[in-house]
Amino acid sequence: MAGQAFGVIGLEVMGRNIAMNIERNGFPIAVYNRTYSKTEHFINETAKGRNAKGAKTVAEFAQLLERPRRILIMVKAGAPVDAVINELKPVLQPGDIVIDGGNSLFTDTERRVAELKPTGIRFFGMGVSGGEEGALWGPSLMPGGDFESYQHLKPVLEKIAAKAPSDGVPCVTYCGDGGAGHFVKMVHNGIEYGDMQLIAEAYDLLKNVGGLNNAQLQDVFAQWNTTELQSFLIEITQKVINFPDPQNPSRPLVEQIRDVVGMKGTGTWTIKAALDLLVPIPTIAAAVDSREISMLKNEREAASQVLGGAMPRVIGQKCDQYGPIQQFIDSLYPNGVQQFANDVKDALYCSKICSYAQGMALLSAANRTRDKGGFDFHMKLPDLPMIWRAGCIIRAVFLEEITKAFRQNPNLPNLLMDARFVDMIGQRQRAWRRVVTLGIANGIGLPAFSGSLAYYDSYRRARLPGNLIQAQRDFFGAHTYERTDKPGTFIHTEWSEQTPPAKSPEAHEQDKARKA
C-alpha cells in the first residue's frame, strides 16, 4: 500500500495552512505535532474528509510516508528545528528529504546541511512568504539545497505556490546550494523592512505636512494602488489607514496604535550579511534603525519637551509665526496639496527602486565564489524577482520590470543601471529631492527616503571624498593608498608638519614669476 506523499511537522497556523494547501493540490499528507491533541484536532476537524493521516510519534509519522520521504518542518526557528531534526534522524533513511520552512538564519541551514550529509539525509532550507493566507492559497517559495533532491520536491512546490498574474508561472524556483533559500528569504525580508518604512514616511509627510485626514489618506493610497506603485503593502495600507477603532468607531484605529515597532531579527541579519559582503544597503539599514529608535518611546517623549528644532508646517495653512519657512514650503507647491501628494508618490517610487536595487546587489554578492568573498550559492538572479511577483509580502507590479532587467542582462551590476530604471528615476528625481528637502525643513526624519537618495547620488558620482579618508588613514595608520595618475598601491607617505603644503597651479606660476 502506497504511503502518504508528503509530511508536515508543526501544526500552528502556518503548518496547518500549508498542509491543507498540499492536500488540496492532490498530495496525500501525513502530519505530526509534538502535542498530539493538535494533531487530533487537525485530522478530525480542519482536515476532516481529506486525505490526511496523523501520527502520535515521529517513528509512526515516518512509517506513513512514501520514499524518498519529503518532510516539511514548520516550527519556530532556532533550537526547535534542531530538536525536530534530532528526533527524525533515527527514523529516516539515506535519500529522505527534510525541509525547514521557518525563518531560519541561512548559516544555521548551512550547518544543518553539513551535519546531515554523513547520514545521507538531504536537508533543504526554504523561505515561505505570504503569511497565513499565502500558506493556504499560494505562497512564494524559496527553496535551497541539493539540486538533485529538488527534483523530488518540484512537483509539489510548483502546485502549491502562488501563480504570477501576468503569465501564471509558479512563484517558486530552485534558489541554489546550501543555505541559499533562507538567504533569499532573508533578503526578501530586508526589502520588506525598507518598503514598509518608506510607506510609513510617505504617510508621515502626507498627514503632517500635507494635512490630509485618514479618509483622504485612504483615497490617496487607493489611487496609488492603481499606478506603478501597485503592491500588496500599498493595498493593505489603504485598508488599515482609516479602519475604525472597535472601541470608538468615530476615530481611525491606526491613530490609537502605539508607535513602537517590533521585529524578529531578519532585518538585522540582512544588515550583518551586507557588512560581511561589503554591500551598501542604506535603505534597509535605515528601516532597521527606525524600528530601533521607535523602541526608545520614553526617551523620545522626554526629548520632545527639551530638544528644539523645526516643526511640521501644513502646506497652505497660514500662520504668522512660521514666516519665511512657510513661504518657502508654499513656494514649492503653488498648486497645493495634490501637487505635494504627487511628489511624495514619485519620491516613494524612486526610493523603492533603490531598496530593491540594494537587495539584488546583496544577492549578487552572495552568489560570488567563496574565494571572492561570496557564498558560492549558484543562484540564477533573473529567477529570484520573478518568484516574488505573487504570494509574498513584497509582491508588486514593478517586479515585472526587475525580472525583465535581469533576464536581459543577468550580469547587471546594479538595477539602477538598467535603461528602464534610469528613465523612471530621471522622470521623478526632482520630486524626490523636493520631498527630502521639505522633510528637513519641517523637522521630519526621513531616514529611508534620504538614505535612498544618498545611495543614488553616491552611486552616480565618479569621484567621492574618500581620497581624504585614505589620506587620513595613511597618516595615522600607514594604511597606504592608490594614486589617480599611476596604477598600483603605494607605500605609506611620511606625512609631516614640516612638509610644505601643496600649492595651487596659480601659486606655482607666481613662484616662477618671482624667480624670473
Coordinates of C-alpha atoms in Angstrom, one line a residue:
M1 CA 0.0 0.0 0.0
A2 CA 1.4 3.4 -1.1
G3 CA 2.2 5.8 1.7
Q4 CA 1.3 9.5 2.1
A5 CA 3.1 11.7 -0.5
F6 CA 4.2 14.5 1.9
G7 CA 4.7 15.1 5.6
V8 CA 4.3 18.2 7.7
I9 CA 5.7 18.6 11.2
G10 CA 4.3 21.5 13.3
L11 CA 0.6 22.4 13.3
E12 CA 0.5 26.0 14.3
V13 CA -1.4 28.2 11.8
M14 CA 1.3 28.2 9.1
G15 CA 1.9 24.5 9.3
R16 CA -1.9 23.8 9.3
N17 CA -2.5 26.0 6.3
I18 CA 0.4 24.8 4.2
A19 CA -0.6 21.2 4.9
M20 CA -4.1 21.9 3.7
N21 CA -2.6 23.6 0.6
I22 CA -0.6 20.5 -0.2
E23 CA -3.5 18.1 0.3
R24 CA -5.9 20.3 -1.8
N25 CA -3.4 20.1 -4.7
G26 CA -3.5 16.3 -4.8
F27 CA -0.8 15.2 -2.5
P28 CA -1.9 13.0 0.5
I29 CA -0.4 14.2 3.7
A30 CA 0.8 12.9 7.0
V31 CA 1.1 15.3 9.9
Y32 CA 2.9 15.2 13.3
N33 CA 2.9 17.7 16.2
R34 CA 4.7 17.4 19.5
T35 CA 1.4 17.9 21.2
Y36 CA -0.8 15.1 19.9
S37 CA -4.1 17.0 20.7
K38 CA -3.3 19.4 17.9
T39 CA -2.7 16.5 15.5
E40 CA -6.1 15.0 16.6
H41 CA -7.9 18.4 16.1
F42 CA -6.3 18.8 12.6
I43 CA -7.3 15.3 11.4
N44 CA -10.8 15.3 13.0
E45 CA -11.7 19.0 12.3
T46 CA -9.5 21.0 10.0
A47 CA -8.8 18.2 7.6
K48 CA -11.9 16.1 8.1
G49 CA -12.8 14.2 5.0
R50 CA -9.4 15.0 3.4
N51 CA -6.6 12.5 2.5
A52 CA -4.7 13.2 5.7
K53 CA -3.2 11.0 8.4
G54 CA -1.9 11.9 11.8
A55 CA 0.8 10.2 13.9
K56 CA 1.4 10.0 17.6
T57 CA 5.2 9.5 17.3
V58 CA 7.9 10.5 14.9
A59 CA 8.5 6.8 14.2
E60 CA 4.9 6.3 13.3
F61 CA 5.0 9.5 11.2
A62 CA 8.0 8.2 9.2
Q63 CA 6.2 4.9 8.5
L64 CA 3.2 6.8 7.0
L65 CA 5.3 8.3 4.2
E66 CA 6.3 7.0 0.8
R67 CA 10.0 7.1 -0.1
P68 CA 12.0 9.1 -0.5
R69 CA 10.3 10.8 2.3
R70 CA 9.5 14.5 1.8
I71 CA 9.1 16.2 5.2
L72 CA 8.4 19.9 5.8
I73 CA 9.2 21.3 9.3
M74 CA 7.1 24.3 10.3
V75 CA 8.3 25.1 13.8
K76 CA 9.9 28.1 15.4
A77 CA 13.4 28.9 14.1
G78 CA 16.5 28.0 16.2
A79 CA 16.7 25.3 18.8
P80 CA 13.2 23.8 18.0
V81 CA 14.3 23.0 14.4
D82 CA 17.4 21.2 15.7
A83 CA 15.2 19.3 18.2
V84 CA 13.0 18.0 15.4
I85 CA 15.9 17.0 13.3
N86 CA 17.4 15.0 16.2
E87 CA 14.1 13.2 16.6
L88 CA 13.9 12.4 12.8
K89 CA 17.5 11.2 12.3
P90 CA 17.0 7.7 13.8
V91 CA 13.8 7.0 11.8
L92 CA 14.9 8.3 8.4
Q93 CA 17.0 6.7 5.7
P94 CA 19.5 8.0 3.1
G95 CA 17.8 9.9 0.3
D96 CA 15.0 11.2 2.5
I97 CA 14.5 15.0 2.3
V98 CA 13.9 17.3 5.2
I99 CA 12.8 20.9 4.6
D100 CA 12.9 23.7 7.1
G101 CA 10.1 26.1 6.1
G102 CA 10.7 28.6 9.0
N103 CA 12.6 31.9 9.1
S104 CA 15.9 30.3 9.9
L105 CA 19.3 32.1 9.6
F106 CA 21.0 30.8 6.5
T107 CA 24.2 29.9 8.3
D108 CA 22.1 27.6 10.6
T109 CA 20.8 26.0 7.4
E110 CA 24.4 25.6 6.1
R111 CA 25.4 23.9 9.4
R112 CA 22.4 21.5 9.3
V113 CA 23.2 20.5 5.7
A114 CA 26.8 19.7 6.7
E115 CA 25.7 17.8 9.8
L116 CA 23.2 15.6 8.0
K117 CA 25.4 14.9 5.0
P118 CA 27.1 11.8 6.5
T119 CA 23.7 10.3 7.2
G120 CA 22.6 10.6 3.6
I121 CA 19.6 12.7 4.6
R122 CA 19.1 15.7 2.3
F123 CA 18.4 19.0 4.0
F124 CA 16.6 22.0 2.5
G125 CA 16.1 25.5 3.8
M126 CA 13.0 27.0 2.2
G127 CA 11.8 30.6 2.7
V128 CA 8.0 30.8 2.8
S129 CA 6.4 34.2 2.3
G130 CA 2.8 35.3 2.2
G131 CA 1.6 34.9 5.8
E132 CA -1.3 32.7 6.8
E133 CA -3.4 33.3 3.7
G134 CA -0.4 32.7 1.4
A135 CA 0.4 29.4 3.1
L136 CA -3.2 28.2 2.5
W137 CA -3.8 29.5 -1.0
G138 CA -0.4 30.0 -2.6
P139 CA 2.8 31.4 -1.0
S140 CA 6.1 32.5 -2.7
L141 CA 8.6 29.7 -2.0
M142 CA 12.4 30.0 -1.9
P143 CA 14.0 26.5 -1.6
G144 CA 17.7 25.9 -1.4
G145 CA 19.7 22.7 -1.1
D146 CA 20.8 19.7 -3.1
F147 CA 19.6 20.2 -6.8
E148 CA 19.0 16.5 -7.4
S149 CA 16.7 16.4 -4.4
Y150 CA 14.9 19.4 -5.6
Q151 CA 13.5 17.4 -8.5
H152 CA 11.6 15.3 -5.9
L153 CA 10.2 18.5 -4.4
K154 CA 9.5 20.4 -7.5
P155 CA 6.1 18.8 -8.5
V156 CA 4.6 19.6 -5.1
L157 CA 6.1 23.1 -4.7
E158 CA 5.0 24.2 -8.1
K159 CA 1.5 23.1 -7.4
I160 CA 1.1 24.8 -4.0
A161 CA 3.0 28.1 -4.9
A162 CA 1.3 31.3 -5.9
K163 CA 0.9 31.9 -9.6
A164 CA 2.1 35.2 -11.2
P165 CA -0.9 37.1 -12.6
S166 CA 0.9 38.1 -15.8
D167 CA 1.9 34.7 -17.0
G168 CA 0.7 32.1 -14.5
V169 CA 4.2 30.9 -13.7
P170 CA 4.5 29.4 -10.2
C171 CA 6.3 31.7 -7.7
V172 CA 9.0 29.1 -6.8
T173 CA 12.4 28.3 -8.1
Y174 CA 15.4 26.4 -7.1
C175 CA 17.4 29.1 -5.3
G176 CA 20.8 27.4 -5.1
D177 CA 23.0 25.3 -2.9
G178 CA 23.2 25.1 0.9
G179 CA 21.6 28.0 2.7
A180 CA 20.6 29.9 -0.5
G181 CA 16.9 29.5 0.1
H182 CA 17.0 31.1 3.5
F183 CA 19.4 33.7 2.3
V184 CA 17.0 34.7 -0.4
K185 CA 14.2 34.8 2.2
M186 CA 16.3 37.0 4.5
V187 CA 17.0 39.5 1.7
H188 CA 13.2 39.4 0.8
N189 CA 12.5 40.4 4.4
G190 CA 15.1 43.1 4.4
I191 CA 13.5 44.6 1.3
E192 CA 10.1 44.3 3.1
Y193 CA 11.6 46.3 6.1
G194 CA 12.7 49.0 3.6
D195 CA 9.3 49.0 1.8
M196 CA 7.3 49.4 5.0
Q197 CA 9.5 52.2 6.3
L198 CA 9.2 54.1 3.0
I199 CA 5.4 53.8 3.1
A200 CA 5.4 55.0 6.7
E201 CA 7.5 58.0 5.8
A202 CA 5.1 58.8 3.0
Y203 CA 2.2 58.6 5.4
D204 CA 4.0 60.9 7.9
L205 CA 4.5 63.5 5.1
L206 CA 1.0 63.4 3.8
K207 CA -0.5 63.6 7.2
N208 CA 1.7 66.2 8.9
V209 CA 2.8 68.4 6.0
G210 CA 0.0 67.7 3.5
G211 CA -2.6 68.0 6.3
L212 CA -4.6 65.0 5.0
N213 CA -7.0 63.3 7.3
N214 CA -7.3 59.5 7.3
A215 CA -10.2 59.3 4.9
Q216 CA -8.2 61.4 2.5
L217 CA -5.1 59.2 3.0
Q218 CA -7.2 56.1 2.3
D219 CA -8.2 57.7 -1.1
V220 CA -4.6 58.6 -1.9
F221 CA -3.3 55.0 -1.2
A222 CA -6.2 53.5 -3.1
Q223 CA -5.3 55.7 -6.1
W224 CA -1.6 54.9 -5.8
N225 CA -2.5 51.2 -5.9
T226 CA -3.8 51.7 -9.5
T227 CA -0.4 53.0 -10.6
E228 CA 3.2 51.8 -10.9
L229 CA 3.1 51.6 -7.0
Q230 CA 0.6 48.8 -7.1
S231 CA 1.6 46.3 -4.5
F232 CA 0.4 44.2 -1.5
L233 CA 1.8 46.7 1.0
I234 CA 0.2 49.7 -0.6
E235 CA -3.1 47.7 -0.8
I236 CA -3.1 46.8 2.9
T237 CA -2.1 50.4 3.8
Q238 CA -5.2 51.6 2.1
K239 CA -7.2 49.1 4.2
V240 CA -5.7 49.9 7.6
I241 CA -5.3 53.6 7.3
N242 CA -8.9 54.6 8.0
F243 CA -10.1 51.4 9.7
P244 CA -12.5 52.4 12.6
D245 CA -11.4 51.8 16.2
P246 CA -13.6 49.0 17.5
Q247 CA -13.7 50.9 20.9
N248 CA -14.7 54.1 19.2
P249 CA -15.8 53.8 15.6
S250 CA -15.6 57.6 15.1
R251 CA -11.8 57.5 15.0
P252 CA -9.2 55.5 13.0
L253 CA -7.7 52.6 14.8
V254 CA -4.2 53.3 13.4
E255 CA -4.0 56.6 15.3
Q256 CA -4.6 54.7 18.6
I257 CA -1.7 52.3 18.0
R258 CA 1.4 53.0 20.0
D259 CA 4.3 54.0 17.7
V260 CA 6.7 51.3 18.9
V261 CA 7.6 48.8 16.1
G262 CA 8.6 45.2 16.7
M263 CA 11.0 43.0 14.7
K264 CA 12.1 39.4 14.8
G265 CA 15.6 39.7 13.5
T266 CA 15.6 39.1 9.8
G267 CA 16.3 42.8 9.0
T268 CA 19.3 42.7 11.4
W269 CA 20.5 39.5 9.7
T270 CA 20.3 41.3 6.4
I271 CA 22.5 44.2 7.6
K272 CA 25.1 41.8 9.1
A273 CA 25.3 39.8 5.8
A274 CA 25.7 43.0 3.8
L275 CA 28.5 44.1 6.1
D276 CA 30.2 40.8 5.6
L277 CA 29.8 41.0 1.8
L278 CA 30.7 44.7 1.7
V279 CA 27.4 45.7 0.1
P280 CA 25.8 49.1 1.0
I281 CA 22.1 48.8 1.8
P282 CA 21.3 52.1 3.4
T283 CA 17.5 52.0 2.8
I284 CA 17.2 48.6 4.6
A285 CA 19.6 49.8 7.4
A286 CA 17.5 52.9 7.8
A287 CA 14.4 50.8 8.2
V288 CA 16.0 48.7 11.0
D289 CA 17.4 51.9 12.7
S290 CA 13.9 53.4 12.6
R291 CA 12.4 50.4 14.3
E292 CA 15.1 50.6 17.0
I293 CA 14.6 54.3 17.6
S294 CA 10.8 53.7 17.8
M295 CA 11.6 51.5 20.8
L296 CA 13.0 54.5 22.7
K297 CA 9.5 55.7 23.3
N298 CA 10.1 57.1 26.8
E299 CA 13.3 58.8 25.8
R300 CA 11.6 60.3 22.7
E301 CA 8.7 61.7 24.8
A302 CA 11.2 63.3 27.2
A303 CA 13.3 64.7 24.3
S304 CA 10.2 66.2 22.6
Q305 CA 10.0 68.5 25.7
V306 CA 13.6 69.6 25.6
L307 CA 15.1 69.5 22.1
G308 CA 14.2 72.4 19.8
G309 CA 14.1 72.5 16.0
A310 CA 11.8 72.8 13.1
M311 CA 8.2 71.5 13.4
P312 CA 5.8 70.3 10.7
R313 CA 4.0 73.1 8.9
V314 CA 1.0 72.2 6.8
I315 CA 1.1 73.4 3.2
G316 CA -1.2 76.4 2.6
Q317 CA -2.0 76.8 6.3
K318 CA -1.2 80.4 7.1
C319 CA 0.4 81.1 10.4
D320 CA 2.4 84.3 11.1
Q321 CA 4.9 82.5 13.4
Y322 CA 6.1 80.3 10.6
G323 CA 7.2 83.3 8.5
P324 CA 9.8 82.6 5.7
I325 CA 9.8 78.9 6.3
Q326 CA 6.1 78.7 5.5
Q327 CA 6.7 80.9 2.4
F328 CA 9.4 78.5 1.3
I329 CA 7.2 75.5 1.7
D330 CA 4.3 77.1 -0.1
S331 CA 6.6 78.3 -2.9
L332 CA 7.5 74.6 -3.7
Y333 CA 3.8 73.7 -4.1
P334 CA 1.8 76.7 -5.5
N335 CA -0.9 74.3 -6.6
G336 CA -1.4 72.9 -3.1
V337 CA -1.7 69.5 -1.6
Q338 CA -2.4 67.5 -4.7
Q339 CA 0.9 68.6 -6.2
F340 CA 2.6 67.7 -3.0
A341 CA 1.0 64.2 -2.9
N342 CA 2.2 63.6 -6.4
D343 CA 5.7 64.4 -5.4
V344 CA 5.5 62.1 -2.4
K345 CA 4.3 59.3 -4.7
D346 CA 7.3 59.9 -7.0
A347 CA 9.7 60.0 -4.1
L348 CA 8.3 56.8 -2.8
Y349 CA 8.7 55.1 -6.2
C350 CA 12.4 56.2 -6.6
S351 CA 13.2 55.1 -3.1
K352 CA 11.6 51.7 -3.6
I353 CA 13.7 51.2 -6.7
C354 CA 16.8 51.9 -4.6
S355 CA 15.7 49.4 -1.9
Y356 CA 15.2 46.6 -4.4
A357 CA 18.5 47.6 -6.1
Q358 CA 20.3 47.1 -2.8
G359 CA 18.6 43.7 -2.2
M360 CA 19.5 42.5 -5.7
A361 CA 23.1 43.7 -5.2
L362 CA 23.3 41.7 -2.0
L363 CA 22.0 38.6 -3.7
S364 CA 24.6 39.1 -6.5
A365 CA 27.4 39.4 -4.0
A366 CA 26.3 36.3 -2.1
N367 CA 26.5 34.5 -5.5
R368 CA 30.2 35.1 -5.8
T369 CA 32.5 32.2 -5.2
R370 CA 34.0 31.9 -1.7
D371 CA 37.5 32.8 -2.9
K372 CA 36.0 36.1 -4.0
G373 CA 34.1 36.7 -0.7
G374 CA 30.8 35.2 -1.6
F375 CA 28.9 32.1 -0.6
D376 CA 29.0 30.2 -3.9
F377 CA 25.2 29.7 -3.9
H378 CA 24.8 29.2 -7.7
M379 CA 21.7 31.3 -7.7
K380 CA 20.1 32.4 -11.0
L381 CA 19.5 36.0 -10.3
P382 CA 16.8 36.6 -13.0
D383 CA 14.6 33.9 -11.4
L384 CA 14.6 35.5 -8.0
P385 CA 12.5 38.7 -8.5
M386 CA 10.2 36.5 -10.7
I387 CA 9.1 34.4 -7.7
W388 CA 8.2 37.5 -5.7
R389 CA 5.6 38.6 -8.2
A390 CA 2.7 37.0 -6.3
G391 CA 2.1 35.3 -3.0
C392 CA 4.7 37.2 -0.9
I393 CA 4.7 40.4 1.2
I394 CA 6.8 42.4 -1.2
R395 CA 4.8 41.4 -4.3
A396 CA 4.5 44.5 -6.5
V397 CA 3.7 45.2 -10.2
F398 CA 7.1 46.7 -10.8
L399 CA 8.8 43.3 -10.0
E400 CA 7.9 42.5 -13.6
E401 CA 10.3 45.3 -14.7
I402 CA 13.0 44.0 -12.4
T403 CA 12.5 40.5 -13.8
K404 CA 12.9 41.8 -17.3
A405 CA 16.0 43.8 -16.4
F406 CA 17.9 40.8 -15.0
R407 CA 16.6 38.4 -17.8
Q408 CA 18.0 40.7 -20.4
N409 CA 21.3 41.2 -18.5
P410 CA 21.9 38.5 -15.9
N411 CA 25.2 40.3 -15.1
L412 CA 23.6 43.7 -14.5
P413 CA 25.9 45.3 -11.8
N414 CA 23.1 47.3 -10.3
L415 CA 19.4 47.7 -11.0
L416 CA 19.9 51.5 -11.2
M417 CA 21.9 50.8 -14.4
D418 CA 19.0 49.3 -16.3
A419 CA 17.8 51.7 -19.0
R420 CA 14.2 51.4 -17.8
F421 CA 15.1 52.4 -14.3
V422 CA 17.4 55.2 -15.5
D423 CA 14.3 56.7 -17.2
M424 CA 12.0 56.0 -14.3
I425 CA 14.2 57.8 -11.8
G426 CA 15.1 60.5 -14.3
Q427 CA 11.5 61.5 -14.7
R428 CA 10.9 61.6 -10.9
Q429 CA 14.0 62.7 -9.1
R430 CA 13.2 66.4 -8.9
A431 CA 10.1 65.5 -6.9
W432 CA 12.3 63.2 -4.8
R433 CA 14.7 66.0 -3.9
R434 CA 11.9 68.4 -3.1
V435 CA 10.3 65.9 -0.7
V436 CA 13.5 65.2 1.1
T437 CA 14.2 69.0 1.3
L438 CA 10.7 69.5 2.7
G439 CA 11.2 66.9 5.3
I440 CA 14.3 68.6 6.6
A441 CA 12.7 72.0 6.6
N442 CA 9.8 70.5 8.6
G443 CA 11.9 68.6 11.1
I444 CA 10.5 65.3 9.9
G445 CA 13.1 62.5 9.9
L446 CA 13.0 60.7 6.5
P447 CA 15.8 58.1 7.0
A448 CA 14.7 55.7 4.3
F449 CA 13.8 58.4 1.7
S450 CA 17.0 60.4 2.3
G451 CA 19.1 57.2 2.6
S452 CA 17.8 56.1 -0.7
L453 CA 18.6 59.4 -2.3
A454 CA 22.1 59.5 -0.8
Y455 CA 22.6 55.9 -2.2
Y456 CA 21.6 57.1 -5.6
D457 CA 23.7 60.2 -5.6
S458 CA 26.7 58.4 -4.3
Y459 CA 26.4 55.6 -6.8
R460 CA 26.2 58.0 -9.7
R461 CA 29.3 60.1 -8.7
A462 CA 32.6 59.2 -10.4
R463 CA 34.6 60.7 -7.5
L464 CA 33.7 60.7 -3.9
P465 CA 35.5 62.3 -1.0
G466 CA 37.1 59.0 0.0
N467 CA 40.5 60.3 -1.1
L468 CA 40.6 62.5 2.1
I469 CA 39.7 59.5 4.3
Q470 CA 42.5 57.4 2.6
A471 CA 45.0 60.2 3.4
Q472 CA 43.8 60.3 7.0
R473 CA 44.1 56.6 7.3
D474 CA 47.6 56.6 5.9
F475 CA 48.6 59.4 8.3
F476 CA 47.6 57.7 11.5
G477 CA 47.9 54.0 10.5
A478 CA 50.2 53.7 7.5
H479 CA 47.4 52.0 5.5
T480 CA 48.7 53.1 2.1
Y481 CA 46.7 54.4 -0.8
E482 CA 46.3 54.3 -4.6
R483 CA 47.1 57.2 -6.9
T484 CA 44.9 58.6 -9.7
D485 CA 47.9 59.1 -12.0
K486 CA 49.6 55.7 -11.6
P487 CA 48.4 52.1 -11.2
G488 CA 49.1 50.1 -8.0
T489 CA 49.1 50.6 -4.3
F490 CA 51.7 52.9 -2.8
I491 CA 53.7 52.7 0.4
H492 CA 53.0 54.8 3.4
T493 CA 53.8 58.5 3.0
E494 CA 55.7 60.2 5.8
W495 CA 53.2 63.0 6.5
S496 CA 54.9 65.7 8.4
E497 CA 54.1 69.1 9.8
Q498 CA 57.3 70.3 8.1
T499 CA 56.2 69.2 4.7
P500 CA 55.2 72.3 2.8
P501 CA 51.5 72.3 1.7
A502 CA 50.6 71.5 -1.8
K503 CA 50.5 74.7 -3.9
S504 CA 47.8 75.6 -6.5
P505 CA 48.8 76.0 -10.2
E506 CA 48.4 79.7 -9.8
A507 CA 50.8 79.8 -6.8
H508 CA 53.4 77.8 -8.8
E509 CA 53.1 80.4 -11.7
Q510 CA 53.6 83.2 -9.2
D511 CA 56.7 81.5 -7.8
K512 CA 58.1 81.2 -11.3
A513 CA 57.5 84.9 -12.0
R514 CA 59.3 85.9 -8.8
K515 CA 62.3 83.8 -9.6
A516 CA 62.4 85.2 -13.1

